[in-house]
Amino acid sequence: QVQLVESGGGLVHPGGSLKLSCVASRSDFRFSLMGWYRRAPGKQREFVTNISDRGRTNYADSVKGRFTISRDSAKTTVYLQMNDLEPEDTAVYYCHGQFPWGTEIWGQGTQVTVSS
């Protein structure tokens, strides 16, 4: 069984930066797609960004130009660099992984709070 473990969340002032990490518990599995979703208080979970095993990235319009997703060479760790954070970015951020055969798994989530 493979698990995804996120880290790096916390409290930051508006305009600040945070970097989230997501590590797969096993390195013998490969994901075709890894990414991040978030759920703000009182809202549904929404897509933030993802990266394919070929390095193709996608971003939600709300984070383009501010967030950057990257992946290590082993393709078992994905990062989310978040710059110029806004209060609207406050949410629980979830790591997502999809295997080549379609199965999806989720991390437990990490809280990001943007507040002055």
PDB file of C-alpha atoms in Angstrom, residues 30-97:
ATOM      1  CA  ARG A  30       5.166   5.216 -10.114  1.00  0.00           C
ATOM      2  CA  PHE A  31       2.498   7.841 -10.510  1.00  0.00           C
ATOM      3  CA  SER A  32       1.358   8.998 -13.918  1.00  0.00           C
ATOM      4  CA  LEU A  33       0.057  12.201 -12.338  1.00  0.00           C
ATOM      5  CA  MET A  34       0.708  13.991  -9.061  1.00  0.00           C
ATOM      6  CA  GLY A  35      -0.785  17.221  -7.895  1.00  0.00           C
ATOM      7  CA  TRP A  36      -2.437  19.387  -5.297  1.00  0.00           C
ATOM      8  CA  TYR A  37      -6.008  20.214  -4.420  1.00  0.00           C
ATOM      9  CA  ARG A  38      -7.324  22.422  -1.654  1.00  0.00           C
ATOM     10  CA  ARG A  39     -10.465  22.904   0.397  1.00  0.00           C
ATOM     11  CA  ALA A  40     -11.220  26.272   1.915  1.00  0.00           C
ATOM     12  CA  PRO A  41     -13.556  26.599   4.896  1.00  0.00           C
ATOM     13  CA  GLY A  42     -17.148  26.130   3.792  1.00  0.00           C
ATOM     14  CA  LYS A  43     -16.184  25.277   0.211  1.00  0.00           C
ATOM     15  CA  GLN A  44     -15.696  22.171  -1.876  1.00  0.00           C
ATOM     16  CA  ARG A  45     -12.295  20.789  -2.678  1.00  0.00           C
ATOM     17  CA  GLU A  46     -10.841  22.379  -5.797  1.00  0.00           C
ATOM     18  CA  PHE A  47      -8.017  21.670  -8.183  1.00  0.00           C
ATOM     19  CA  VAL A  48      -4.817  23.672  -7.736  1.00  0.00           C
ATOM     20  CA  THR A  49      -2.153  22.130  -9.944  1.00  0.00           C
ATOM     21  CA  ASN A  50      -0.731  18.860 -11.240  1.00  0.00           C
ATOM     22  CA  ILE A  51       2.265  17.483 -13.081  1.00  0.00           C
ATOM     23  CA  SER A  52       2.432  14.452 -15.337  1.00  0.00           C
ATOM     24  CA  ASP A  53       5.172  11.850 -15.423  1.00  0.00           C
ATOM     25  CA  ARG A  54       6.442  13.645 -18.529  1.00  0.00           C
ATOM     26  CA  GLY A  55       6.622  16.941 -16.697  1.00  0.00           C
ATOM     27  CA  ARG A  56       3.566  18.608 -18.178  1.00  0.00           C
ATOM     28  CA  THR A  57       1.959  20.980 -15.700  1.00  0.00           C
ATOM     29  CA  ASN A  58      -1.506  22.437 -15.249  1.00  0.00           C
ATOM     30  CA  TYR A  59      -2.601  25.244 -12.943  1.00  0.00           C
ATOM     31  CA  ALA A  60      -5.870  26.702 -11.774  1.00  0.00           C
ATOM     32  CA  ASP A  61      -6.308  30.258 -13.035  1.00  0.00           C
ATOM     33  CA  SER A  62      -6.381  31.541  -9.467  1.00  0.00           C
ATOM     34  CA  VAL A  63      -2.786  30.439  -8.794  1.00  0.00           C
ATOM     35  CA  LYS A  64      -1.094  30.923 -12.165  1.00  0.00           C
ATOM     36  CA  GLY A  65       2.028  33.002 -11.854  1.00  0.00           C
ATOM     37  CA  ARG A  66       2.167  32.568  -8.088  1.00  0.00           C
ATOM     38  CA  PHE A  67       2.383  28.799  -7.509  1.00  0.00           C
ATOM     39  CA  THR A  68       4.880  26.369  -9.029  1.00  0.00           C
ATOM     40  CA  ILE A  69       4.696  22.592  -8.936  1.00  0.00           C
ATOM     41  CA  SER A  70       7.792  20.453  -9.306  1.00  0.00           C
ATOM     42  CA  ARG A  71       8.746  16.824  -8.944  1.00  0.00           C
ATOM     43  CA  ASP A  72      11.933  15.019  -7.979  1.00  0.00           C
ATOM     44  CA  SER A  73      13.767  12.820 -10.463  1.00  0.00           C
ATOM     45  CA  ALA A  74      12.513   9.646  -8.796  1.00  0.00           C
ATOM     46  CA  LYS A  75       8.958  10.928  -9.283  1.00  0.00           C
ATOM     47  CA  THR A  76       7.978  10.014  -5.732  1.00  0.00           C
ATOM     48  CA  THR A  77       7.998  13.519  -4.265  1.00  0.00           C
ATOM     49  CA  VAL A  78       6.106  16.547  -5.461  1.00  0.00           C
ATOM     50  CA  TYR A  79       6.532  20.106  -4.258  1.00  0.00           C
ATOM     51  CA  LEU A  80       4.339  23.168  -4.332  1.00  0.00           C
ATOM     52  CA  GLN A  81       6.097  26.511  -4.111  1.00  0.00           C
ATOM     53  CA  MET A  82       3.529  29.162  -3.195  1.00  0.00           C
ATOM     54  CA  ASN A  83       4.481  32.822  -3.530  1.00  0.00           C
ATOM     55  CA  ASP A  84       2.580  36.052  -3.061  1.00  0.00           C
ATOM     56  CA  LEU A  85       0.038  34.254  -0.893  1.00  0.00           C
ATOM     57  CA  GLU A  86      -3.379  35.804  -0.395  1.00  0.00           C
ATOM     58  CA  PRO A  87      -5.960  35.281   2.361  1.00  0.00           C
ATOM     59  CA  GLU A  88      -8.070  33.498  -0.280  1.00  0.00           C
ATOM     60  CA  ASP A  89      -5.387  30.809  -0.445  1.00  0.00           C
ATOM     61  CA  THR A  90      -6.221  29.725   3.096  1.00  0.00           C
ATOM     62  CA  ALA A  91      -7.250  26.086   2.907  1.00  0.00           C
ATOM     63  CA  VAL A  92      -6.292  22.528   3.653  1.00  0.00           C
ATOM     64  CA  TYR A  93      -4.012  21.407   0.838  1.00  0.00           C
ATOM     65  CA  TYR A  94      -4.197  17.791  -0.272  1.00  0.00           C
ATOM     66  CA  CYS A  95      -1.670  15.877  -2.269  1.00  0.00           C
ATOM     67  CA  HIS A  96      -3.085  13.694  -5.027  1.00  0.00           C
ATOM     68  CA  GLY A  97      -1.537  10.827  -6.919  1.00  0.00           C
TER      69      GLY A  97
END
